[in-house]
Short mmCIF file of C-alpha atoms in Angstrom, two decimals:
data_model
loop_
_atom_site.label_atom_id
_atom_site.label_comp_id
_atom_site.label_asym_id
_atom_site.label_seq_id
_atom_site.Cartn_x
_atom_site.Cartn_y
_atom_site.Cartn_z
CA ASP A 7 0.00 0.00 0.00
CA SER A 8 1.20 3.49 -0.82
CA ALA A 9 0.94 4.61 2.78
CA TYR A 10 3.77 2.30 3.71
CA ARG A 11 6.23 4.43 1.77
CA LEU A 12 6.72 6.53 4.84
CA VAL A 13 10.04 6.09 6.56
CA GLY A 14 12.49 8.80 7.46
CA SER A 15 13.96 9.89 4.17
CA GLU A 16 17.07 11.23 5.91
CA MET A 17 17.86 7.74 7.21
CA CYS A 18 17.30 6.29 3.77
CA ILE A 19 19.79 8.37 1.81
CA ARG A 20 22.72 8.57 4.21
CA ASP A 21 25.51 6.04 4.21
CA ARG A 22 25.58 5.84 8.03
CA HIS A 23 22.86 4.87 10.45
CA ASN A 24 23.91 4.44 14.08
CA GLU A 25 26.63 1.76 14.08
CA HIS A 26 25.74 0.57 10.56
CA ARG A 27 26.97 1.39 7.10
CA VAL A 28 23.85 1.32 4.95
CA ALA A 29 25.41 1.71 1.52
CA LEU A 30 23.05 -0.80 -0.10
CA THR A 31 20.00 1.11 1.14
CA ARG A 32 21.51 4.32 -0.15
CA LEU A 33 22.33 2.73 -3.51
CA ILE A 34 18.79 1.41 -4.01
CA ALA A 35 17.34 4.78 -3.02
CA VAL A 36 19.56 6.61 -5.51
CA ILE A 37 18.71 4.16 -8.30
CA ASP A 38 15.01 4.55 -7.56
CA TYR A 39 15.34 8.34 -7.64
CA LYS A 40 17.27 8.30 -10.92
CA ILE A 41 14.70 6.08 -12.62
CA PHE A 42 11.45 7.57 -11.29
CA GLY A 43 12.47 11.13 -10.38
CA HIS A 44 11.52 10.73 -6.70
CA LEU A 45 11.80 8.22 -3.88
CA ASN A 46 9.13 5.55 -3.65
CA TYR A 47 9.31 3.47 -0.50
CA GLU A 48 7.17 0.76 -2.05
CA HIS A 49 10.10 0.02 -4.34
CA LEU A 50 12.48 -0.22 -1.40
CA MET A 51 10.14 -2.60 0.37
CA PHE A 52 9.71 -4.71 -2.75
CA PHE A 53 13.47 -5.03 -3.22
CA GLY A 54 14.01 -5.71 0.49
CA ASN A 55 11.45 -8.50 0.64
CA LEU A 56 13.05 -10.23 -2.35
CA ALA A 57 15.72 -11.26 0.15
CA LEU A 58 13.19 -13.61 1.78
CA LEU A 59 12.98 -15.57 -1.47
CA VAL A 60 16.77 -15.78 -1.63
CA ILE A 61 17.05 -17.01 1.97
CA TRP A 62 14.32 -19.61 1.56
CA TRP A 63 15.72 -20.86 -1.76
CA LEU A 64 19.18 -21.33 -0.24
CA LEU A 65 17.80 -23.21 2.74
CA THR A 66 15.97 -25.59 0.41
CA ARG A 67 19.39 -26.64 -0.97
CA PHE A 68 19.60 -28.95 2.06
CA PHE A 69 16.79 -31.05 0.56
CA LYS A 70 17.76 -30.98 -3.13
CA PRO A 71 19.38 -34.46 -3.10
CA LEU A 72 16.32 -35.96 -1.37
CA PRO A 73 13.21 -37.19 -3.23
CA GLY A 74 10.24 -34.97 -2.42
CA ALA A 75 12.38 -31.92 -1.65
CA VAL A 76 9.41 -29.52 -1.81
CA TRP A 77 7.63 -31.48 0.93
CA TYR A 78 10.64 -31.31 3.23
CA ALA A 79 11.12 -27.57 2.57
CA LEU A 80 7.49 -26.71 3.39
CA PRO A 81 8.03 -26.04 7.15
CA ILE A 82 10.79 -23.55 6.37
CA ALA A 83 8.56 -21.61 3.96
CA THR A 84 5.99 -21.01 6.70
CA LEU A 85 8.70 -19.50 8.90
CA TRP A 86 9.87 -16.89 6.39
CA PHE A 87 6.67 -15.70 4.73
CA SER A 88 4.59 -14.45 7.64
CA LEU A 89 3.73 -11.22 9.44
CA ALA A 90 6.26 -12.00 12.17
CA PHE A 91 8.71 -9.67 10.38
CA TRP A 92 6.18 -6.85 10.06
CA GLU A 93 8.69 -4.06 10.79
CA ASN A 94 11.11 -5.29 8.14
CA THR A 95 8.27 -6.00 5.72
CA PHE A 96 6.60 -2.60 5.83
CA TRP A 97 9.45 -0.15 6.41
CA GLY A 98 11.55 0.76 3.38
CA MET A 99 14.91 1.11 5.09
CA ALA A 100 14.45 -1.88 7.42
CA ALA A 101 13.41 -4.09 4.50
CA VAL A 102 16.65 -3.46 2.60
CA GLN A 103 19.04 -3.36 5.55
CA ASN A 104 17.78 -6.09 7.85
CA LEU A 105 16.61 -8.64 5.30
CA TRP A 106 19.46 -8.38 2.82
CA VAL A 107 22.26 -8.63 5.38
CA VAL A 108 20.92 -12.11 6.24
CA ALA A 109 20.62 -12.97 2.55
CA TRP A 110 24.22 -11.88 1.82
CA ALA A 111 25.48 -13.91 4.78
CA VAL A 112 23.65 -17.07 3.73
CA LEU A 113 24.76 -16.61 0.12
CA THR A 114 28.39 -16.25 1.23
CA PHE A 115 28.39 -19.37 3.40
CA TRP A 116 26.62 -21.42 0.73
CA ARG A 117 29.08 -20.38 -1.94
CA LEU A 118 32.11 -21.22 0.23
CA SER A 119 30.61 -24.49 1.46
CA ARG A 120 30.52 -25.85 -2.10
CA GLY A 121 34.29 -26.05 -2.23
CA ASP A 122 34.46 -25.50 -5.99
CA LYS A 123 36.33 -23.07 -8.24
CA TYR A 124 33.56 -20.49 -8.05
CA TRP A 125 34.37 -19.61 -4.44
CA TRP A 126 35.31 -16.06 -5.49
CA TRP A 127 31.62 -15.19 -5.85
CA ALA A 128 31.63 -15.08 -2.04
CA LEU A 129 33.87 -11.98 -2.13
CA PRO A 130 31.30 -9.53 -3.55
CA MET A 131 28.53 -11.20 -1.51
CA ALA A 132 30.43 -10.71 1.74
CA PHE A 133 31.38 -7.16 0.74
CA MET A 134 27.71 -6.32 0.14
CA GLY A 135 26.81 -7.85 3.50
CA VAL A 136 29.37 -5.71 5.32
CA PHE A 137 28.02 -2.52 3.77
CA THR A 138 24.38 -3.44 4.22
CA SER A 139 24.29 -3.62 8.03
CA GLY A 140 26.79 -3.60 10.88
CA ASN A 141 26.53 -7.27 11.75
CA GLY A 142 27.58 -8.04 8.19
CA LEU A 143 31.13 -7.68 9.52
CA LEU A 144 30.60 -11.05 11.21
CA ILE A 145 30.54 -12.71 7.81
CA LEU A 146 34.28 -12.11 7.41
CA PRO A 147 35.68 -14.07 10.39
CA LEU A 148 33.03 -16.79 10.17
CA ALA A 149 33.76 -17.36 6.49
CA LEU A 150 37.48 -17.45 7.26
CA GLY A 151 36.76 -20.13 9.87
CA VAL A 152 34.92 -22.21 7.26
CA LEU A 153 37.86 -21.91 4.85
CA LEU A 154 40.32 -22.96 7.54
CA LEU A 155 38.20 -26.00 8.39
CA GLN A 156 38.24 -26.87 4.69
CA LYS A 157 42.05 -26.53 4.71
CA ARG A 158 41.93 -24.18 1.73
CA TRP A 159 44.99 -22.27 2.84
CA LYS A 160 45.58 -20.17 -0.25
CA ILE A 161 41.96 -19.02 -0.43
CA ALA A 162 42.01 -18.37 3.34
CA ALA A 163 45.01 -16.06 2.83
CA ILE A 164 43.19 -14.20 0.06
CA TRP A 165 40.13 -13.94 2.28
CA THR A 166 42.22 -12.52 5.13
CA VAL A 167 43.58 -9.75 2.91
CA PHE A 168 40.08 -9.06 1.57
CA SER A 169 38.70 -8.91 5.13
CA ILE A 170 41.36 -6.44 6.28
CA LEU A 171 40.66 -4.17 3.31
CA SER A 172 36.88 -4.37 3.91
CA ILE A 173 37.23 -3.55 7.61
CA VAL A 174 39.55 -0.61 6.89
CA LEU A 175 37.10 0.71 4.32
CA TYR A 176 34.18 0.21 6.73
CA PHE A 177 35.78 2.20 9.52
CA TRP A 178 37.26 4.87 7.26
CA ASP A 179 35.77 8.18 8.44
CA TYR A 180 33.62 6.17 10.88
CA GLN A 181 31.73 8.04 13.60
CA SER A 182 30.59 6.11 16.65
CA PRO A 183 26.93 6.37 17.67
CA PRO A 184 26.35 9.11 20.25
CA THR A 185 24.39 6.82 22.57
CA ASP A 186 25.70 3.93 24.63
CA LEU A 187 23.24 1.09 25.13
CA SER A 188 25.81 -1.44 26.26
CA ALA A 189 25.26 -3.96 28.98
CA SER A 190 24.24 -2.44 32.28
CA GLY A 191 21.98 -5.17 33.62
CA SER A 192 22.65 -8.35 35.50
CA PHE A 193 23.96 -11.59 34.09
CA HIS A 194 20.47 -13.02 34.52
CA SER A 195 19.06 -10.23 32.32
CA PHE A 196 21.68 -10.96 29.69
CA ILE A 197 20.81 -14.68 29.59
CA ARG A 198 17.10 -13.86 29.51
CA GLY A 199 17.61 -11.46 26.62
CA PHE A 200 19.71 -13.99 24.71
CA LEU A 201 17.04 -16.69 25.04
CA LEU A 202 14.29 -14.25 24.07
CA PHE A 203 16.29 -13.30 20.98
CA CYS A 204 16.76 -16.92 19.95
CA GLY A 205 13.10 -17.77 20.55
CA SER A 206 11.45 -14.52 19.50
CA MET A 207 9.83 -16.22 16.49
CA PHE A 208 7.49 -17.98 18.96
CA GLU A 209 6.09 -14.84 20.59
CA GLY A 210 2.70 -15.37 18.95
CA LEU A 211 1.98 -18.70 20.67
CA PRO A 212 -0.89 -18.04 23.11
CA PHE A 213 0.28 -20.28 25.96
CA GLY A 214 1.84 -19.86 29.36
CA ASN A 215 2.92 -16.51 30.74
CA PHE A 216 2.08 -14.67 27.52
CA PRO A 217 4.00 -13.32 25.62
CA PHE A 218 7.40 -14.12 27.19
CA GLN A 219 7.23 -17.75 28.31
CA MET A 220 7.07 -19.36 24.86
CA PRO A 221 10.02 -17.36 23.44
CA LEU A 222 12.07 -18.26 26.52
CA TRP A 223 11.29 -21.97 26.28
CA PHE A 224 11.71 -22.25 22.54
CA GLY A 225 14.77 -20.02 22.67
CA ALA A 226 16.36 -22.46 25.09
CA LEU A 227 15.29 -25.38 22.86
CA SER A 228 16.68 -23.73 19.70
CA LEU A 229 19.94 -22.94 21.46
CA PHE A 230 20.24 -26.50 22.80
CA VAL A 231 19.62 -28.05 19.37
CA SER A 232 22.01 -25.63 17.67
CA LEU A 233 24.83 -26.27 20.14
CA SER A 234 24.21 -30.02 19.95
CA MET A 235 24.43 -29.93 16.15
CA LEU A 236 27.60 -27.83 16.27
CA LEU A 237 29.23 -30.31 18.64
CA TYR A 238 28.08 -33.19 16.45
CA ILE A 239 29.62 -31.57 13.36
CA LEU A 240 32.92 -30.87 15.13
CA ARG A 241 32.98 -34.47 16.39
CA SER A 242 32.34 -35.66 12.85
CA TYR A 243 35.14 -33.44 11.63
CA TRP A 244 37.53 -35.23 13.96
CA LYS A 245 36.26 -38.73 13.16
CA ARG A 246 36.25 -38.14 9.37
CA HIS A 247 39.89 -37.09 9.38
CA PHE A 248 39.11 -33.37 9.17
CA VAL A 249 36.68 -33.54 6.28
CA LEU A 250 33.02 -32.45 6.25
CA ASN A 251 30.39 -32.26 3.53
CA GLU A 252 29.06 -29.02 2.09
CA PHE A 253 25.93 -29.04 4.27
CA ASP A 254 28.03 -29.22 7.43
CA TYR A 255 30.01 -26.15 6.42
CA PHE A 256 26.83 -24.32 5.41
CA TYR A 257 25.26 -25.09 8.78
CA LEU A 258 28.36 -23.95 10.67
CA GLY A 259 28.40 -20.59 8.90
CA GLY A 260 24.67 -19.89 9.05
CA VAL A 261 24.10 -20.88 12.66
CA GLY A 262 27.32 -19.18 13.73
CA PHE A 263 26.12 -15.95 12.11
CA ALA A 264 22.77 -16.14 13.93
CA LEU A 265 24.26 -16.95 17.35
CA VAL A 266 27.05 -14.37 17.26
CA THR A 267 24.57 -11.73 16.08
CA ALA A 268 22.36 -12.69 19.03
CA LEU A 269 25.26 -12.20 21.44
CA ILE A 270 26.29 -8.82 20.04
CA VAL A 271 22.77 -7.41 19.72
CA ASN A 272 21.86 -8.58 23.19
CA TYR A 273 24.99 -7.02 24.69
CA SER A 274 24.63 -3.73 22.81
CA ARG A 275 20.91 -3.35 23.62
CA THR A 276 20.72 -4.68 27.17
CA GLY A 277 20.56 -1.13 28.46
CA LEU A 278 17.06 -0.88 27.00
CA GLY A 279 15.82 -4.01 28.79
CA SER A 280 15.80 -7.65 27.75
CA ASP A 281 12.20 -7.51 26.49
CA ILE A 282 13.36 -5.46 23.50
CA MET A 283 14.74 -8.72 22.09
CA LEU A 284 11.20 -9.53 20.94
CA LEU A 285 11.26 -6.75 18.33
CA SER A 286 10.10 -8.09 14.97
CA ARG A 287 13.30 -7.06 13.19
CA TYR A 288 15.24 -9.48 15.40
CA LYS A 289 12.95 -12.41 14.62
CA LEU A 290 14.93 -13.03 11.43
CA TYR A 291 17.71 -14.65 13.43
CA SER A 292 15.33 -16.77 15.47
CA ALA A 293 13.80 -17.99 12.18
CA LEU A 294 17.32 -18.59 10.81
CA LEU A 295 18.23 -20.81 13.77
CA VAL A 296 15.00 -22.81 13.55
CA SER A 297 15.28 -23.16 9.76
CA PHE A 298 18.86 -24.44 9.84
CA ASN A 299 17.98 -26.88 12.63
CA ILE A 300 14.95 -28.23 10.75
CA ALA A 301 16.94 -28.56 7.54
CA TYR A 302 19.93 -30.25 9.14
CA LEU A 303 17.87 -32.63 11.28
CA THR A 304 15.79 -33.63 8.24
CA ARG A 305 18.95 -34.62 6.38
CA LEU A 306 20.56 -36.20 9.42
CA VAL A 307 17.84 -38.70 10.37
CA SER A 308 17.43 -41.95 8.51
CA SER A 309 14.83 -42.22 5.74
CA ARG A 310 12.80 -44.46 8.06
CA PHE A 311 12.06 -41.60 10.45
CA ARG A 312 12.31 -38.68 8.01
CA GLU A 313 8.64 -38.73 7.02
CA VAL A 314 7.44 -38.79 10.63
CA LEU A 315 9.78 -35.97 11.54
CA THR A 316 8.70 -33.90 8.54
CA VAL A 317 5.00 -34.37 9.32
CA THR A 318 5.74 -33.13 12.85
CA PHE A 319 7.59 -30.12 11.47
CA VAL A 320 4.85 -29.32 8.94
CA VAL A 321 2.03 -29.45 11.50
CA SER A 322 4.00 -27.49 14.10
CA ALA A 323 5.18 -24.87 11.60
CA GLY A 324 1.65 -24.52 10.22
CA PHE A 325 0.27 -23.88 13.69
CA LEU A 326 3.06 -21.38 14.43
CA TYR A 327 2.33 -19.63 11.12
CA THR A 328 -1.36 -19.32 12.02
CA CYS A 329 -0.51 -17.91 15.44
CA ASN A 330 1.98 -15.40 14.02
CA GLN A 331 -0.43 -14.23 11.33
CA HIS A 332 -3.12 -13.65 13.91
CA TYR A 333 -0.88 -12.09 16.55
CA HIS A 334 1.18 -9.78 14.32
CA LEU A 335 -1.74 -8.67 12.16
CA TYR A 336 -2.44 -6.31 15.05
CA ASP A 337 1.05 -4.81 14.76
CA ALA A 338 0.72 -4.40 10.99
CA ILE A 339 -2.66 -2.64 11.35
CA GLN A 340 -1.37 -0.28 14.02
CA LEU A 341 1.73 0.52 11.94
CA ARG A 342 -0.39 1.27 8.89
CA LYS A 343 -2.61 3.69 10.82
CA TYR A 344 0.41 5.37 12.36
CA LEU A 345 2.01 5.89 8.94
CA ILE A 346 -1.18 7.17 7.37
CA SER A 347 -1.90 9.71 10.09
CA THR A 348 1.75 10.75 10.43
CA SER A 349 1.95 11.47 6.71
CA PHE A 350 -1.13 13.68 7.00
CA ASN A 351 0.18 15.50 10.08
CA TRP A 352 3.61 16.24 8.60
CA ARG A 353 1.94 18.58 6.13
CA ASN A 354 1.38 21.09 8.90
CA GLU A 355 5.12 21.69 9.01
CA ALA A 356 6.31 20.86 5.49
CA PRO A 357 4.91 20.94 1.95
CA ALA A 358 3.08 17.86 0.77
CA THR A 359 5.48 17.35 -2.13
CA ASN A 360 9.09 18.13 -2.94
CA THR A 361 11.61 17.21 -5.59
CA ILE A 362 12.82 14.10 -3.74
CA TYR A 363 9.75 12.54 -2.17
CA GLN A 364 6.09 12.69 -3.14
CA ALA A 365 3.72 11.88 -0.31
CA PRO A 366 1.10 9.24 -1.16
CA LYS A 367 -2.56 10.09 -1.67
CA LEU A 368 -4.41 8.95 1.42
CA PHE A 369 -8.02 8.20 2.19
CA LEU A 370 -8.02 11.22 4.51
CA GLU A 371 -7.78 13.51 1.49
CA LYS A 372 -11.13 12.29 0.14
CA ILE A 373 -13.10 14.23 2.75
CA SER A 374 -13.42 17.88 3.62
CA LEU A 375 -12.17 18.32 7.15
CA PRO A 376 -13.33 21.45 8.98
CA LYS A 377 -10.98 24.28 9.85
CA ASP A 378 -12.21 26.33 12.79
CA SER A 379 -11.57 29.97 12.03
CA ILE A 380 -11.64 30.88 15.71
CA VAL A 381 -11.61 28.29 18.47
CA VAL A 382 -13.91 29.69 21.11
CA GLY A 383 -14.21 28.54 24.66
CA GLY A 384 -15.71 25.24 25.65
CA LYS A 385 -15.21 22.36 28.01
CA ALA A 386 -11.48 21.82 28.39
CA CYS A 387 -10.27 18.30 27.64
CA SER A 388 -7.47 18.38 30.18
CA SER A 389 -5.88 20.64 32.74
CA ASN A 390 -2.56 19.16 31.66
CA ASP A 391 -1.51 21.29 28.70
CA SER A 392 1.19 18.83 27.64
CA LEU A 393 -0.93 15.66 27.25
CA LEU A 394 -4.39 14.88 25.87
CA GLU A 395 -5.96 11.56 26.84
CA LEU A 396 -9.27 10.43 25.34
CA LYS A 397 -11.22 7.20 25.72
CA GLN A 398 -14.28 5.49 24.33
CA PRO A 399 -14.51 2.40 26.55
CA ASN A 400 -17.49 0.88 24.74
CA TYR A 401 -16.27 1.33 21.17
CA ARG A 402 -15.90 -1.91 19.21
CA LEU A 403 -13.65 -1.93 16.15
CA TYR A 404 -14.48 -4.50 13.48
CA ASP A 405 -12.51 -3.23 10.49
CA LEU A 406 -9.04 -4.69 9.91
CA ARG A 407 -7.68 -1.99 7.62
CA ASP A 408 -8.11 1.79 7.88
CA GLY A 409 -11.43 1.79 9.67
CA GLY A 410 -11.98 2.74 13.25
CA LEU A 411 -11.84 5.75 15.50
CA TYR A 412 -9.49 8.71 15.04
CA VAL A 413 -9.02 12.00 16.90
CA LEU A 414 -9.29 15.22 14.87
CA LEU A 415 -7.63 18.38 16.19
CA SER A 416 -8.27 21.55 14.20
CA ASN A 417 -7.98 25.35 14.41
CA GLU A 418 -7.74 28.16 11.89
CA LYS A 419 -4.28 27.09 10.67
CA HIS A 420 -3.70 23.42 11.35
CA GLN A 421 -5.35 20.01 11.26
CA TYR A 422 -4.09 16.85 12.94
CA ILE A 423 -5.45 13.32 12.88
CA PHE A 424 -4.33 10.67 15.36
CA PRO A 425 -5.40 7.01 15.42
CA THR A 426 -6.78 5.50 18.59
CA GLN A 427 -5.37 2.33 20.08
CA GLN A 428 -7.24 -0.92 20.57
CA ALA A 429 -5.89 -3.85 22.54
CA ARG A 430 -5.42 -7.18 20.78
CA LYS A 431 -7.56 -10.15 21.71
CA HIS A 432 -5.30 -13.15 21.29
CA SER A 433 -6.56 -16.60 22.08
CA LEU A 434 -7.03 -19.97 20.39
CA ARG A 435 -10.81 -19.44 20.29
CA ASN A 436 -10.37 -16.18 18.39
CA PHE A 437 -8.31 -17.41 15.44
CA VAL A 438 -11.25 -17.65 13.02
CA ASN A 439 -13.49 -14.97 14.52
CA TYR A 440 -11.99 -11.73 13.25
CA ASN A 441 -15.12 -9.81 14.16
CA ARG A 442 -13.74 -10.01 17.70
CA PHE A 443 -10.12 -9.38 16.81
CA PHE A 444 -9.89 -6.34 19.10
CA ILE A 445 -10.87 -5.96 22.72
CA LYS A 446 -13.66 -3.45 23.28
CA GLY A 447 -12.52 0.12 23.86
CA SER A 448 -10.37 2.77 22.16
CA THR A 449 -7.85 5.14 23.71
CA ALA A 450 -5.66 8.00 22.45
CA ARG A 451 -2.70 9.77 24.05
CA ILE A 452 -1.47 12.88 22.25
CA GLY A 453 1.55 14.76 23.57
CA ALA A 454 2.20 18.45 23.06
CA ALA A 455 5.41 17.64 21.20
CA GLU A 456 3.33 16.07 18.40
CA VAL A 457 1.49 19.28 17.46
CA ILE A 458 2.21 22.95 16.87
CA PRO A 459 1.38 24.85 20.09
CA GLY A 460 -2.07 26.39 20.20
CA THR A 461 -5.73 25.82 20.98
CA TYR A 462 -7.61 23.15 19.03
CA ARG A 463 -11.18 21.96 18.63
CA VAL A 464 -11.38 18.26 19.57
CA ARG A 465 -13.60 15.80 17.67
CA TRP A 466 -13.89 12.10 17.01
CA LEU A 467 -13.47 11.01 13.40
CA HIS A 468 -15.12 7.71 12.46
CA TYR A 469 -14.19 5.69 9.39
CA ASP A 470 -16.62 2.80 8.95
CA ARG A 471 -16.37 -0.44 7.03
CA LYS A 472 -18.20 1.06 4.05
CA GLY A 473 -15.51 3.70 3.57
CA LYS A 474 -17.55 6.57 4.98
CA LEU A 475 -16.17 9.15 7.39
CA TYR A 476 -18.19 11.22 9.81
CA LEU A 477 -17.45 13.51 12.72
CA GLU A 478 -18.72 13.28 16.27
CA ASN A 479 -18.24 15.64 19.18
CA ALA A 480 -15.92 14.36 21.86
CA GLU A 481 -16.81 14.41 25.55
CA CYS A 482 -14.82 17.63 25.72
CA GLU A 483 -14.42 20.46 23.23
CA VAL A 484 -11.14 22.35 23.49
CA MET A 485 -7.51 21.46 24.12
CA THR A 486 -4.68 23.97 24.48
CA PHE A 487 -1.17 22.60 24.01
CA LYS A 488 1.77 24.49 25.41
CA ASP A 489 5.05 24.97 23.63
CA VAL A 490 7.32 22.15 24.79
CA LYS A 491 10.91 21.50 23.92
CA LYS A 492 11.03 18.62 21.49
CA ALA A 493 13.51 15.85 22.14
CA VAL A 494 16.53 16.06 19.88
CA ILE A 495 17.67 12.63 18.83
CA LYS A 496 21.44 12.46 18.65
CA THR A 497 22.80 10.98 15.45
CA ASN A 498 26.15 10.34 13.86
CA TRP A 499 25.15 11.51 10.40
#
C-alpha cells in the first residue's frame, strides 16, 4: 500500500545509520530516484522483501538431493513468509538493511561451502553484507573459519587480505553512535535477553505466561539443538579425518552468524531491557536458527524416520504460522494507521510534495475536514496542557484496515489526525473470529510535542467499514497545548 512508503527519508539516503553502514540502502534509493524522479518506498520494500525468497531458496538446498524436496522444505517456507517480520516487511529502510544482510550472509556461506572453483563469488557477496548492516562484519571471520576448516589455505590467505581491506574501508571516516546502550543489567538479564532473541519467532503462541514464556522456552530449545548440532559436526570433523560435507560447512556458517549476532545485539541493547529482544526485526535470526535446525535434522535422520519428523515439522510450523499471522496482524494494522496519520500531520510543518519525495494520496484527502476559524471557549479536555488523553470504553472496532476511530484536532491554521489504540484479543478461540479481533474500547494519548502549540477543537473522526467518514463531538471540546521542547535525537550523520 502506498501509505507504507513513509520512513524517514534522511535515514534512507545517508551512508551511516547508528553503528551501521547502509550503503546498499543508499544505492537502491539513488537508483530509484534516478529512474522515477523521486523516492518511492514501495520500491524499497519490494526489493528488500526479495531477500526472503533468496534465503528460503538457499535453505531448500539442504533437501535438493532428497526425493520430495518440496515437501521437506514446506516447514521452512511457513517460517519466512509471515507477518512475524512486520517491521522489516513494511518499512523501506528496514526491508533493505535487515533482510538483505541475512541474505548476503547465507549466500556467502553457501558459496564457500561448495568447495568449488567459483568460491570467489563469495567476495562480492560478503562485501555487500558488510556494507548493508553492521553485523555483516561477522561474515568475514566466520567465512574465514569455514575456509580454515576446509584446509583451503591459499583461499584463506586471500580472504584474510580481503577482510582487512573491507574492515579498513568500513571504519574509514567512521563516527561512533552518540548513545551507549551497552550492557548495564545483571547476568540473569543478559541470559534472559539472549534466550528471548533466539526464541522470538514464537512470541505469537498463546500459551503460558504470555507473551514471554514461549520465546524463553523455545529459545532455550533452539539454542540447545544448535549447540548439539555444532558439537556433532565438530565431532564428525575429527572422526572423518578433518573432512566435512558441504551441508556441514553451510550449517556452521549460518548458525554461527545467527548466534554471534544474538550475542552482540543482546549485549549492545541490554541497556534498554531484555524484552526489546522480541522486536520483529530481530525475529529473522530466530527464524534462521530454527530453519537451519529443521533442515539439518531432516537430512541427518534416517529415511525411516524422516517422514514422521517432517509431518511433525509441517504441523508445528503450520500452527506457528497461524498464530503469528493472527498475533502480528495487530502490529501491521497499528503501523499502517500510524504511517497514514503521520503522513497527513507532517503537512502542517512541510509541503506535501518536494523534488525528492512525493507523499502518497491517502483516504483522509477524500473528505473535507473542517478548519475552525476561531476556536472559542468550551469544556477543556485536560488541565494538563502537555498531554491529551481520550477514551471510548465501549467502542468496538471491526474493520481490519483503515477503519476505526481517530481523533481530529483543528484550528484556523492546522489540522491533525491521530489514530486510537485498541488492545489485541489473542486466544485460540479467536483465530477464526476476526469480528472479535480487538478488545472493546479505544484510547488515544497525544503529547504536546506532536502538534504545533495552540488551541484546538477536539472531535472524534469515524471511518466505517463502508468507507464513509463522519465527525462526532468528543466528551470535551477544546484542548490547548503548550510549547514544549522537542527531544533532539542524537545521530552520527
